[in-house]
């Protein structure tokens, strides 16, 4: 499976990407919501993992942009966040996210959620 992950926190992104690769997935990494949208067109992932809080474009804003594009609207999006409020969670789900995972989390938990969604 081809997974796109966008998180501006280098260490977390690398750990998650490494775990997913070891689990047999192809992983493309992005450092921002904007870069994720650019890579989306090139890589056409099966699933997208976005950090909610990134500079310039949040994961929720990126999710909204993805879901507006009919070429990519059916791709499941998982949002990662350290501090999720019920309002933020509802906003993300309304934007089209399939799931939320709260940081800190284990890569195994993320993999289980990925397997549930695809």
C-alpha positions as a Python dict, from the first residue, in 0.01 Angstrom:
ca = {
    (1, 'X'): (0, 0, 0),
    (2, 'X'): (119, 352, -82),
    (3, 'X'): (88, 588, 217),
    (4, 'X'): (151, 963, 224),
    (5, 'X'): (243, 1106, 564),
    (6, 'X'): (272, 1478, 637),
    (7, 'X'): (407, 1601, 968),
    (8, 'X'): (635, 1896, 1034),
    (9, 'X'): (790, 1713, 1330),
    (10, 'X'): (1085, 1536, 1167),
    (11, 'X'): (1148, 1277, 1437),
    (12, 'X'): (788, 1158, 1457),
    (13, 'X'): (751, 1151, 1079),
    (14, 'X'): (1069, 943, 1038),
    (15, 'X'): (973, 693, 1311),
    (16, 'X'): (626, 642, 1165),
    (17, 'X'): (758, 618, 808),
    (18, 'X'): (1023, 365, 910),
    (19, 'X'): (767, 150, 1093),
    (20, 'X'): (525, 157, 800),
    (21, 'X'): (804, 68, 556),
    (22, 'X'): (908, -226, 776),
    (23, 'X'): (542, -333, 767),
    (24, 'X'): (564, -355, 388),
    (25, 'X'): (417, -22, 283),
    (26, 'X'): (554, 235, 40),
    (27, 'X'): (575, 567, 221),
    (28, 'X'): (606, 919, 87),
    (29, 'X'): (693, 1190, 339),
    (30, 'X'): (588, 1555, 335),
    (31, 'X'): (689, 1832, 574),
    (32, 'X'): (374, 2042, 527),
    (33, 'X'): (14, 2036, 415),
    (34, 'X'): (110, 2218, 98),
    (35, 'X'): (378, 1964, 11),
    (36, 'X'): (133, 1682, 82),
    (37, 'X'): (-110, 1827, -172),
    (38, 'X'): (168, 1854, -431),
    (39, 'X'): (282, 1495, -371),
    (40, 'X'): (-75, 1369, -376),
    (41, 'X'): (-101, 1432, -750),
    (42, 'X'): (233, 1267, -821),
    (43, 'X'): (213, 965, -587),
    (44, 'X'): (-164, 891, -577),
    (45, 'X'): (-151, 728, -232),
    (46, 'X'): (-397, 470, -100),
    (47, 'X'): (-412, 645, 238),
    (48, 'X'): (-297, 978, 384),
    (49, 'X'): (-179, 1055, 738),
    (50, 'X'): (-175, 1425, 830),
    (51, 'X'): (-66, 1609, 1142),
    (52, 'X'): (-340, 1850, 1242),
    (53, 'X'): (-110, 2132, 1352),
    (54, 'X'): (136, 2230, 1081),
    (55, 'X'): (250, 2579, 981),
    (56, 'X'): (65, 2760, 700),
    (57, 'X'): (-182, 2479, 621),
    (58, 'X'): (-322, 2254, 892),
    (59, 'X'): (-401, 1890, 841),
    (60, 'X'): (-771, 1980, 854),
    (61, 'X'): (-728, 2238, 577),
    (62, 'X'): (-533, 1985, 370),
    (63, 'X'): (-809, 1728, 429),
    (64, 'X'): (-1070, 1976, 306),
    (65, 'X'): (-866, 2039, -10),
    (66, 'X'): (-822, 1665, -70),
    (67, 'X'): (-1192, 1592, -28),
    (68, 'X'): (-1289, 1877, -268),
    (69, 'X'): (-1085, 1715, -546),
    (70, 'X'): (-1290, 1439, -708),
    (71, 'X'): (-971, 1257, -814),
    (72, 'X'): (-868, 1209, -451),
    (73, 'X'): (-1187, 1242, -243),
    (74, 'X'): (-1213, 867, -184),
    (75, 'X'): (-866, 837, -26),
    (76, 'X'): (-896, 779, 352),
    (77, 'X'): (-731, 1045, 570),
    (78, 'X'): (-610, 988, 925),
    (79, 'X'): (-544, 1298, 1133),
    (80, 'X'): (-279, 1300, 1405),
    (81, 'X'): (-292, 1551, 1687),
    (82, 'X'): (-142, 1612, 2028),
    (83, 'X'): (-427, 1818, 2171),
    (84, 'X'): (-761, 1727, 2027),
    (85, 'X'): (-1067, 1912, 2147),
    (86, 'X'): (-1413, 1783, 2070),
    (87, 'X'): (-1463, 2086, 1843),
    (88, 'X'): (-1142, 2016, 1654),
    (89, 'X'): (-1230, 1647, 1621),
    (90, 'X'): (-1574, 1734, 1481),
    (91, 'X'): (-1419, 1985, 1240),
    (92, 'X'): (-1176, 1722, 1112),
    (93, 'X'): (-1446, 1461, 1068),
    (94, 'X'): (-1671, 1712, 888),
    (95, 'X'): (-1374, 1792, 664),
    (96, 'X'): (-1367, 1428, 562),
    (97, 'X'): (-1114, 1259, 790),
    (98, 'X'): (-1181, 890, 841),
    (99, 'X'): (-1011, 879, 1182),
    (100, 'X'): (-823, 1069, 1450),
    (101, 'X'): (-524, 937, 1641),
    (102, 'X'): (-404, 1128, 1945),
    (103, 'X'): (-34, 1179, 2011),
    (104, 'X'): (150, 1017, 2171),
    (105, 'X'): (58, 695, 1997),
    (106, 'X'): (234, 376, 1906),
    (107, 'X'): (310, 310, 1539),
    (108, 'X'): (136, -25, 1593),
    (109, 'X'): (-189, 158, 1678),
    (110, 'X'): (-156, 362, 1359),
    (111, 'X'): (-95, 46, 1156),
    (112, 'X'): (-407, -114, 1306),
    (113, 'X'): (-614, 191, 1211),
    (114, 'X'): (-470, 186, 858),
    (115, 'X'): (-562, -179, 822),
    (116, 'X'): (-916, -104, 940),
    (117, 'X'): (-962, 167, 679),
    (118, 'X'): (-832, -8, 367),
}
